[in-house]
mmCIF file of C-alpha atoms in Angstrom:
data_model
loop_
_atom_site.group_PDB
_atom_site.id
_atom_site.type_symbol
_atom_site.label_atom_id
_atom_site.label_comp_id
_atom_site.label_asym_id
_atom_site.label_seq_id
_atom_site.Cartn_x
_atom_site.Cartn_y
_atom_site.Cartn_z
ATOM 1 C CA MET A 1 145.793 62.813 130.684
ATOM 2 C CA ALA A 2 142.316 63.128 132.700
ATOM 3 C CA VAL A 3 142.373 61.679 136.247
ATOM 4 C CA GLN A 4 139.869 58.804 135.936
ATOM 5 C CA PRO A 5 137.775 58.826 138.180
ATOM 6 C CA PRO A 6 137.914 62.590 138.735
ATOM 7 C CA ARG A 7 138.809 63.815 142.012
ATOM 8 C CA ILE A 8 135.734 64.642 144.358
ATOM 9 C CA ILE A 9 136.689 67.744 146.105
ATOM 10 C CA ALA A 10 134.342 69.034 149.134
ATOM 11 C CA HIS A 11 134.067 72.835 148.987
ATOM 12 C CA ARG A 12 134.419 73.988 152.214
ATOM 13 C CA GLY A 13 133.106 70.616 153.379
ATOM 14 C CA ALA A 14 129.616 69.489 152.699
ATOM 15 C CA SER A 15 128.608 73.008 152.622
ATOM 16 C CA GLY A 16 125.327 72.184 150.917
ATOM 17 C CA TYR A 17 124.072 70.572 154.120
ATOM 18 C CA LEU A 18 125.990 72.243 157.012
ATOM 19 C CA PRO A 19 127.520 75.500 157.560
ATOM 20 C CA GLU A 20 130.867 75.877 155.999
ATOM 21 C CA HIS A 21 134.139 74.983 157.101
ATOM 22 C CA THR A 22 132.569 73.413 160.162
ATOM 23 C CA LEU A 23 134.265 70.288 161.664
ATOM 24 C CA GLU A 24 130.768 68.858 161.201
ATOM 25 C CA ALA A 25 130.652 69.881 157.841
ATOM 26 C CA LYS A 26 134.160 68.160 157.030
ATOM 27 C CA ALA A 27 132.943 64.977 158.879
ATOM 28 C CA TYR A 28 129.805 65.008 156.794
ATOM 29 C CA ALA A 29 131.977 65.465 153.345
ATOM 30 C CA TYR A 30 134.400 62.621 154.690
ATOM 31 C CA ALA A 31 131.431 60.509 155.240
ATOM 32 C CA ALA A 32 129.769 61.508 151.919
ATOM 33 C CA GLY A 33 132.802 59.971 150.007
ATOM 34 C CA ALA A 34 134.787 62.990 149.127
ATOM 35 C CA ASP A 35 138.301 62.446 148.081
ATOM 36 C CA TYR A 36 139.531 65.667 149.239
ATOM 37 C CA LEU A 37 138.444 68.187 151.900
ATOM 38 C CA GLU A 38 139.149 71.880 151.353
ATOM 39 C CA GLN A 39 140.474 74.398 153.953
ATOM 40 C CA ASP A 40 140.390 78.095 153.285
ATOM 41 C CA VAL A 41 143.119 79.675 155.767
ATOM 42 C CA VAL A 42 143.347 83.132 157.433
ATOM 43 C CA LEU A 43 145.220 84.095 160.436
ATOM 44 C CA SER A 44 144.227 84.922 163.937
ATOM 45 C CA ARG A 45 145.913 87.651 165.791
ATOM 46 C CA GLU A 46 148.727 85.650 166.979
ATOM 47 C CA GLY A 47 149.483 84.063 163.530
ATOM 48 C CA THR A 48 147.678 81.030 163.930
ATOM 49 C CA PRO A 49 146.001 79.485 160.882
ATOM 50 C CA ILE A 50 142.385 79.399 161.116
ATOM 51 C CA VAL A 51 139.809 77.792 158.802
ATOM 52 C CA LEU A 52 137.620 80.655 157.390
ATOM 53 C CA HIS A 53 136.768 81.423 153.855
ATOM 54 C CA ASP A 54 137.012 85.239 154.587
ATOM 55 C CA VAL A 55 139.593 87.488 156.220
ATOM 56 C CA GLN A 56 136.401 88.748 157.702
ATOM 57 C CA LEU A 57 133.950 87.186 160.378
ATOM 58 C CA ASP A 58 130.659 88.746 159.911
ATOM 59 C CA ALA A 59 129.085 86.572 156.965
ATOM 60 C CA VAL A 60 129.386 83.464 158.724
ATOM 61 C CA THR A 61 129.436 84.151 162.520
ATOM 62 C CA ASN A 62 127.564 86.252 165.331
ATOM 63 C CA VAL A 63 130.884 88.595 165.750
ATOM 64 C CA ALA A 64 128.823 91.677 165.583
ATOM 65 C CA GLU A 65 126.476 90.574 168.503
ATOM 66 C CA ARG A 66 129.387 89.233 170.425
ATOM 67 C CA PHE A 67 132.273 91.852 169.990
ATOM 68 C CA PRO A 68 130.225 95.103 168.288
ATOM 69 C CA GLU A 69 133.103 97.401 169.578
ATOM 70 C CA ARG A 70 135.665 95.672 167.393
ATOM 71 C CA ARG A 71 134.307 96.870 163.666
ATOM 72 C CA ARG A 72 137.083 98.379 161.821
ATOM 73 C CA SER A 73 136.148 101.850 159.979
ATOM 74 C CA ASP A 74 134.619 99.981 156.937
ATOM 75 C CA GLY A 75 132.110 98.312 159.454
ATOM 76 C CA ARG A 76 133.725 94.749 159.089
ATOM 77 C CA TYR A 77 135.242 92.433 161.538
ATOM 78 C CA TYR A 78 138.327 90.852 160.806
ATOM 79 C CA ALA A 79 139.698 87.428 161.832
ATOM 80 C CA ILE A 80 143.332 88.867 162.500
ATOM 81 C CA ASP A 81 142.027 91.275 164.844
ATOM 82 C CA PHE A 82 140.872 88.309 167.406
ATOM 83 C CA THR A 83 142.666 86.073 169.351
ATOM 84 C CA VAL A 84 142.135 82.206 168.860
ATOM 85 C CA ASP A 85 140.619 82.021 172.300
ATOM 86 C CA GLU A 86 138.167 85.018 171.272
ATOM 87 C CA LEU A 87 137.399 83.316 167.837
ATOM 88 C CA ARG A 88 136.409 80.270 169.516
ATOM 89 C CA THR A 89 133.478 82.020 171.296
ATOM 90 C CA LEU A 90 132.033 83.035 168.228
ATOM 91 C CA GLU A 91 128.902 80.805 166.881
ATOM 92 C CA VAL A 92 129.413 80.050 163.121
ATOM 93 C CA ARG A 93 126.182 80.029 161.146
ATOM 94 C CA GLU A 94 125.130 79.632 157.500
ATOM 95 C CA ARG A 95 126.438 82.256 155.292
ATOM 96 C CA VAL A 96 124.383 85.507 154.799
ATOM 97 C CA ASN A 97 124.623 88.483 152.716
ATOM 98 C CA VAL A 98 126.371 91.023 155.466
ATOM 99 C CA LYS A 99 123.948 93.982 153.799
ATOM 100 C CA THR A 100 120.972 92.081 153.908
ATOM 101 C CA GLY A 101 121.324 89.616 156.699
ATOM 102 C CA ARG A 102 119.554 87.036 154.559
ATOM 103 C CA ALA A 103 121.063 83.495 153.895
ATOM 104 C CA VAL A 104 123.134 83.392 150.439
ATOM 105 C CA TYR A 105 121.364 79.961 149.895
ATOM 106 C CA PRO A 106 118.056 80.196 151.576
ATOM 107 C CA LEU A 107 117.138 76.473 151.636
ATOM 108 C CA ARG A 108 120.290 75.303 153.286
ATOM 109 C CA TYR A 109 120.864 74.853 156.940
ATOM 110 C CA PRO A 110 119.076 77.461 158.857
ATOM 111 C CA VAL A 111 120.408 80.669 159.688
ATOM 112 C CA GLU A 112 120.190 80.643 163.513
ATOM 113 C CA PRO A 113 122.032 79.996 166.679
ATOM 114 C CA GLY A 114 123.807 76.693 166.819
ATOM 115 C CA VAL A 115 126.528 74.751 168.261
ATOM 116 C CA PHE A 116 128.988 75.221 165.264
ATOM 117 C CA ARG A 117 132.521 76.941 166.072
ATOM 118 C CA LEU A 118 135.639 78.150 164.189
ATOM 119 C CA HIS A 119 138.876 75.895 164.553
ATOM 120 C CA THR A 120 142.567 75.951 163.593
ATOM 121 C CA LEU A 121 143.914 74.298 160.622
ATOM 122 C CA ALA A 122 145.958 71.939 162.776
ATOM 123 C CA GLU A 123 142.864 70.773 164.696
ATOM 124 C CA GLU A 124 141.250 69.947 161.116
ATOM 125 C CA LEU A 125 144.069 68.170 159.798
ATOM 126 C CA ARG A 126 144.150 65.886 163.223
ATOM 127 C CA MET A 127 140.544 64.958 162.758
ATOM 128 C CA ILE A 128 141.204 63.875 159.073
ATOM 129 C CA ARG A 129 144.075 61.873 160.154
ATOM 130 C CA GLY A 130 142.120 60.301 162.636
ATOM 131 C CA LEU A 131 139.310 59.391 160.212
ATOM 132 C CA ASN A 132 141.995 58.245 157.754
ATOM 133 C CA ARG A 133 143.237 55.971 160.396
ATOM 134 C CA SER A 134 139.797 54.524 161.711
ATOM 135 C CA THR A 135 138.331 54.193 158.433
ATOM 136 C CA GLY A 136 141.436 52.855 156.583
ATOM 137 C CA ARG A 137 140.706 55.418 153.663
ATOM 138 C CA ARG A 138 143.013 57.930 152.301
ATOM 139 C CA VAL A 139 141.221 61.099 151.915
ATOM 140 C CA GLY A 140 143.238 64.178 151.201
ATOM 141 C CA VAL A 141 143.560 67.828 152.015
ATOM 142 C CA TYR A 142 143.149 70.858 149.862
ATOM 143 C CA PRO A 143 144.106 73.987 151.769
ATOM 144 C CA GLU A 144 143.914 77.615 150.061
ATOM 145 C CA ILE A 145 146.167 80.504 151.161
ATOM 146 C CA LYS A 146 143.659 83.466 151.368
ATOM 147 C CA ALA A 147 144.629 86.977 150.579
ATOM 148 C CA PRO A 148 148.356 86.739 151.181
ATOM 149 C CA ALA A 149 149.266 90.479 150.087
ATOM 150 C CA TRP A 150 146.591 91.546 152.611
ATOM 151 C CA HIS A 151 148.043 89.385 155.397
ATOM 152 C CA ARG A 152 151.552 91.097 154.461
ATOM 153 C CA ARG A 153 150.000 94.856 154.683
ATOM 154 C CA GLU A 154 148.780 93.609 158.064
ATOM 155 C CA GLY A 155 152.359 92.980 159.048
ATOM 156 C CA VAL A 156 152.187 88.957 159.024
ATOM 157 C CA GLU A 157 153.265 86.380 156.235
ATOM 158 C CA ILE A 158 150.768 83.695 155.898
ATOM 159 C CA SER A 159 152.303 81.297 153.851
ATOM 160 C CA PRO A 160 155.169 79.932 155.890
ATOM 161 C CA ARG A 161 152.837 79.678 158.813
ATOM 162 C CA VAL A 162 150.419 77.522 156.658
ATOM 163 C CA LEU A 163 153.414 75.270 155.398
ATOM 164 C CA ALA A 164 154.714 74.864 158.914
ATOM 165 C CA VAL A 165 151.102 73.489 160.091
ATOM 166 C CA LEU A 166 151.044 71.299 156.986
ATOM 167 C CA ALA A 167 154.591 70.077 157.574
ATOM 168 C CA GLU A 168 153.841 69.152 161.259
ATOM 169 C CA ALA A 169 150.649 67.070 160.149
ATOM 170 C CA GLY A 170 152.844 65.312 157.444
ATOM 171 C CA TYR A 171 152.065 67.091 154.382
ATOM 172 C CA ARG A 172 155.457 67.844 152.739
ATOM 173 C CA THR A 173 155.861 66.359 149.267
ATOM 174 C CA ARG A 174 153.983 65.796 146.067
ATOM 175 C CA GLU A 175 153.638 62.269 147.226
ATOM 176 C CA ASP A 176 151.508 63.327 149.959
ATOM 177 C CA ASP A 177 147.592 63.528 149.770
ATOM 178 C CA CYS A 178 147.405 67.354 149.641
ATOM 179 C CA PHE A 179 147.173 70.021 147.107
ATOM 180 C CA LEU A 180 147.876 73.934 148.060
ATOM 181 C CA GLN A 181 146.046 76.458 146.261
ATOM 182 C CA CYS A 182 146.059 80.194 145.771
ATOM 183 C CA PHE A 183 144.771 82.823 143.513
ATOM 184 C CA ASP A 184 147.832 85.118 143.878
ATOM 185 C CA ALA A 185 150.335 83.846 140.894
ATOM 186 C CA ASP A 186 153.240 85.800 142.662
ATOM 187 C CA GLU A 187 152.698 84.042 145.973
ATOM 188 C CA LEU A 188 152.291 80.572 144.345
ATOM 189 C CA ARG A 189 155.570 80.959 142.652
ATOM 190 C CA ARG A 190 157.368 82.399 145.789
ATOM 191 C CA ILE A 191 155.693 79.172 147.729
ATOM 192 C CA HIS A 192 157.618 77.052 144.895
ATOM 193 C CA GLN A 193 160.732 78.856 144.408
ATOM 194 C CA GLU A 194 161.692 80.767 147.521
ATOM 195 C CA LEU A 195 159.755 78.661 150.302
ATOM 196 C CA GLY A 196 160.833 75.503 149.079
ATOM 197 C CA CYS A 197 157.630 73.778 148.934
ATOM 198 C CA GLU A 198 157.464 70.174 147.425
ATOM 199 C CA LEU A 199 153.462 69.784 147.642
ATOM 200 C CA ARG A 200 151.318 69.901 144.634
ATOM 201 C CA LEU A 201 150.313 73.509 143.875
ATOM 202 C CA VAL A 202 147.158 74.837 141.853
ATOM 203 C CA GLN A 203 146.867 78.158 140.535
ATOM 204 C CA LEU A 204 143.277 79.383 141.208
ATOM 205 C CA LEU A 205 141.787 81.297 138.267
ATOM 206 C CA ASP A 206 138.850 83.687 137.901
ATOM 207 C CA GLU A 207 137.507 86.383 135.379
ATOM 208 C CA LYS A 208 139.603 89.083 137.427
ATOM 209 C CA SER A 209 143.070 87.086 137.334
ATOM 210 C CA SER A 210 145.899 89.122 136.189
ATOM 211 C CA ASP A 211 147.230 88.990 132.601
ATOM 212 C CA GLU A 212 150.464 87.229 134.057
ATOM 213 C CA VAL A 213 148.307 84.213 134.293
ATOM 214 C CA GLY A 214 146.817 84.819 130.909
ATOM 215 C CA THR A 215 143.435 85.980 131.636
ATOM 216 C CA GLY A 216 142.358 89.563 131.515
ATOM 217 C CA GLU A 217 139.527 90.150 128.870
ATOM 218 C CA ALA A 218 139.664 86.442 127.599
ATOM 219 C CA ALA A 219 138.862 85.416 131.158
ATOM 220 C CA ARG A 220 140.970 82.198 130.959
ATOM 221 C CA PRO A 221 144.530 81.471 130.060
ATOM 222 C CA GLY A 222 145.882 80.614 126.644
ATOM 223 C CA PRO A 223 148.772 77.947 125.878
ATOM 224 C CA GLU A 224 151.693 80.400 126.622
ATOM 225 C CA ALA A 225 150.109 81.313 130.217
ATOM 226 C CA LEU A 226 149.382 77.676 130.825
ATOM 227 C CA ALA A 227 152.910 77.045 129.952
ATOM 228 C CA ARG A 228 154.352 79.436 132.356
ATOM 229 C CA ILE A 229 151.858 78.198 135.044
ATOM 230 C CA ALA A 230 153.140 74.769 134.606
ATOM 231 C CA GLN A 231 156.732 76.005 135.576
ATOM 232 C CA TYR A 232 155.661 76.507 139.220
ATOM 233 C CA ALA A 233 152.211 74.614 139.535
ATOM 234 C CA ASP A 234 150.639 71.150 139.156
ATOM 235 C CA GLY A 235 147.143 72.063 138.145
ATOM 236 C CA ILE A 236 144.730 75.133 137.663
ATOM 237 C CA GLY A 237 141.615 75.630 139.473
ATOM 238 C CA PRO A 238 139.339 77.705 136.982
ATOM 239 C CA LYS A 239 135.433 78.582 137.159
ATOM 240 C CA ILE A 240 133.203 76.124 135.810
ATOM 241 C CA GLU A 241 132.275 78.830 133.104
ATOM 242 C CA GLN A 242 135.775 78.809 132.054
ATOM 243 C CA VAL A 243 135.732 75.167 131.121
ATOM 244 C CA VAL A 244 132.277 75.060 129.575
ATOM 245 C CA GLU A 245 130.657 77.987 127.940
ATOM 246 C CA THR A 246 126.988 78.919 127.220
ATOM 247 C CA ASP A 247 126.239 81.419 124.849
ATOM 248 C CA THR A 248 123.092 83.584 124.657
ATOM 249 C CA LYS A 249 120.894 81.080 123.141
ATOM 250 C CA GLY A 250 121.788 78.571 125.786
ATOM 251 C CA VAL A 251 124.082 76.360 123.564
ATOM 252 C CA ARG A 252 127.042 74.892 125.767
ATOM 253 C CA ARG A 253 130.472 74.477 124.179
ATOM 254 C CA VAL A 254 133.553 72.872 125.749
ATOM 255 C CA THR A 255 136.344 75.394 125.811
ATOM 256 C CA SER A 256 139.848 74.448 124.889
ATOM 257 C CA LEU A 257 141.258 75.126 128.595
ATOM 258 C CA VAL A 258 141.300 71.690 129.574
ATOM 259 C CA ALA A 259 143.040 70.092 126.632
ATOM 260 C CA GLU A 260 145.583 72.865 126.394
ATOM 261 C CA ALA A 261 146.305 72.407 130.415
ATOM 262 C CA HIS A 262 146.653 68.790 129.959
ATOM 263 C CA ALA A 263 149.208 69.523 127.164
ATOM 264 C CA VAL A 264 151.591 71.088 129.444
ATOM 265 C CA GLY A 265 150.942 68.524 132.178
ATOM 266 C CA LEU A 266 148.398 70.422 134.516
ATOM 267 C CA GLU A 267 145.477 68.998 136.399
ATOM 268 C CA VAL A 268 142.204 70.914 135.938
ATOM 269 C CA HIS A 269 140.066 71.294 138.976
ATOM 270 C CA PRO A 270 136.888 73.796 138.461
ATOM 271 C CA TYR A 271 134.949 75.321 140.825
ATOM 272 C CA THR A 272 132.087 75.058 142.175
ATOM 273 C CA LEU A 273 129.125 72.653 141.437
ATOM 274 C CA ARG A 274 126.279 73.194 143.195
ATOM 275 C CA LYS A 275 122.607 71.532 143.126
ATOM 276 C CA ASP A 276 121.067 74.834 144.195
ATOM 277 C CA ASP A 277 123.089 77.021 141.786
ATOM 278 C CA LEU A 278 123.423 75.040 138.578
ATOM 279 C CA PRO A 279 125.671 76.506 135.583
ATOM 280 C CA LYS A 280 123.571 77.669 132.566
ATOM 281 C CA PHE A 281 124.320 74.548 130.635
ATOM 282 C CA ALA A 282 122.946 71.884 132.871
ATOM 283 C CA ARG A 283 119.568 70.667 133.479
ATOM 284 C CA ASP A 284 120.324 69.099 136.749
ATOM 285 C CA PHE A 285 123.301 68.002 139.058
ATOM 286 C CA VAL A 286 123.788 64.906 137.215
ATOM 287 C CA HIS A 287 123.638 66.198 133.895
ATOM 288 C CA ALA A 288 126.359 69.111 134.857
ATOM 289 C CA CYS A 289 128.601 66.111 136.297
ATOM 290 C CA HIS A 290 128.535 64.392 133.240
ATOM 291 C CA ILE A 291 129.387 67.411 130.926
ATOM 292 C CA LEU A 292 132.210 68.327 133.385
ATOM 293 C CA CYS A 293 133.636 64.760 133.762
ATOM 294 C CA GLU A 294 132.935 63.260 130.374
ATOM 295 C CA GLU A 295 132.664 65.819 127.875
ATOM 296 C CA ALA A 296 135.254 68.212 129.469
ATOM 297 C CA GLN A 297 137.483 65.580 130.784
ATOM 298 C CA VAL A 298 138.308 67.611 133.914
ATOM 299 C CA ASP A 299 140.401 66.103 136.582
ATOM 300 C CA GLY A 300 138.351 66.962 139.677
ATOM 301 C CA VAL A 301 135.405 69.059 140.750
ATOM 302 C CA PHE A 302 135.010 71.176 143.733
ATOM 303 C CA THR A 303 131.079 70.636 144.954
ATOM 304 C CA ASP A 304 129.209 71.620 147.851
ATOM 305 C CA PHE A 305 127.218 68.168 147.554
ATOM 306 C CA PRO A 306 130.191 65.575 147.564
ATOM 307 C CA ASP A 307 127.510 62.791 148.072
ATOM 308 C CA LEU A 308 125.705 63.869 145.024
ATOM 309 C CA MET A 309 128.755 63.586 142.926
ATOM 310 C CA ARG A 310 129.873 60.501 144.468
ATOM 311 C CA GLN A 311 126.792 58.845 143.407
ATOM 312 C CA VAL A 312 127.555 59.979 139.730
ATOM 313 C CA VAL A 313 130.976 58.969 139.659
ATOM 314 C CA SER A 314 130.296 55.487 141.374
ATOM 315 C CA GLY A 315 127.436 54.879 139.161
ATOM 316 C CA THR A 316 125.024 54.409 141.970
#
């Protein structure tokens, strides 16, 4: 069942080269040959969907310098406490560790003031539609609904707002070039069943996922859990290490996850392939691509370096 060639999903854009989730990083990823561009989505004070990986701002912006008085009791700054106009005044920078102030990936774009800004989901979708028209390509979108339960505790529902923006941009059915992802299994089922979403849905997984999606101690879902996921989703997004394991001696083993997912009709799109943070089983980026795409037979890969994956997939 594996999709061939596998889908190249630009993780937060071409985030290996430019600050994540900036329009510049998305345009770079588009030009680099990505099939899909990812959008993590949180809400502003007005409830406007904003493209941002975390509900907090301080790891990727200068919010602490711009609005020092707006920190919460935990010392963090939250997007939902700011209007869109206020968010637009912030400078976006390369991701840093908020405790040390040091870059998470020190050899990437410098951590310094620049010209990068936050933007809304609607604005990014408009840019992608424009590029599809001007290039004649069909590059898709891959939004993630972030922290729906947290947003609910803040008094706002994020999923209906994201779905409305997607529908306005023309993303309404499974035939449209869109996957919608979320870690929260209850929310993803709600999106499918209660909100009537017809888009292709992807259940994200990690080692902390609930037993409801079959992880827990095993750190990946088994056949029964995958069958439950297939009742409301079209794919899963596991960590790379859930697809290819490496033992203490460095020996790799392709797990049964992909085959079992394919058996119930689910695509598999693991995350995240980086040349500067390779999985243990890989000698280099090309080696990792071949193992995931040829040995493991995944259907797509999230990567910070879509240009490098395009070279491998295209054989150039």
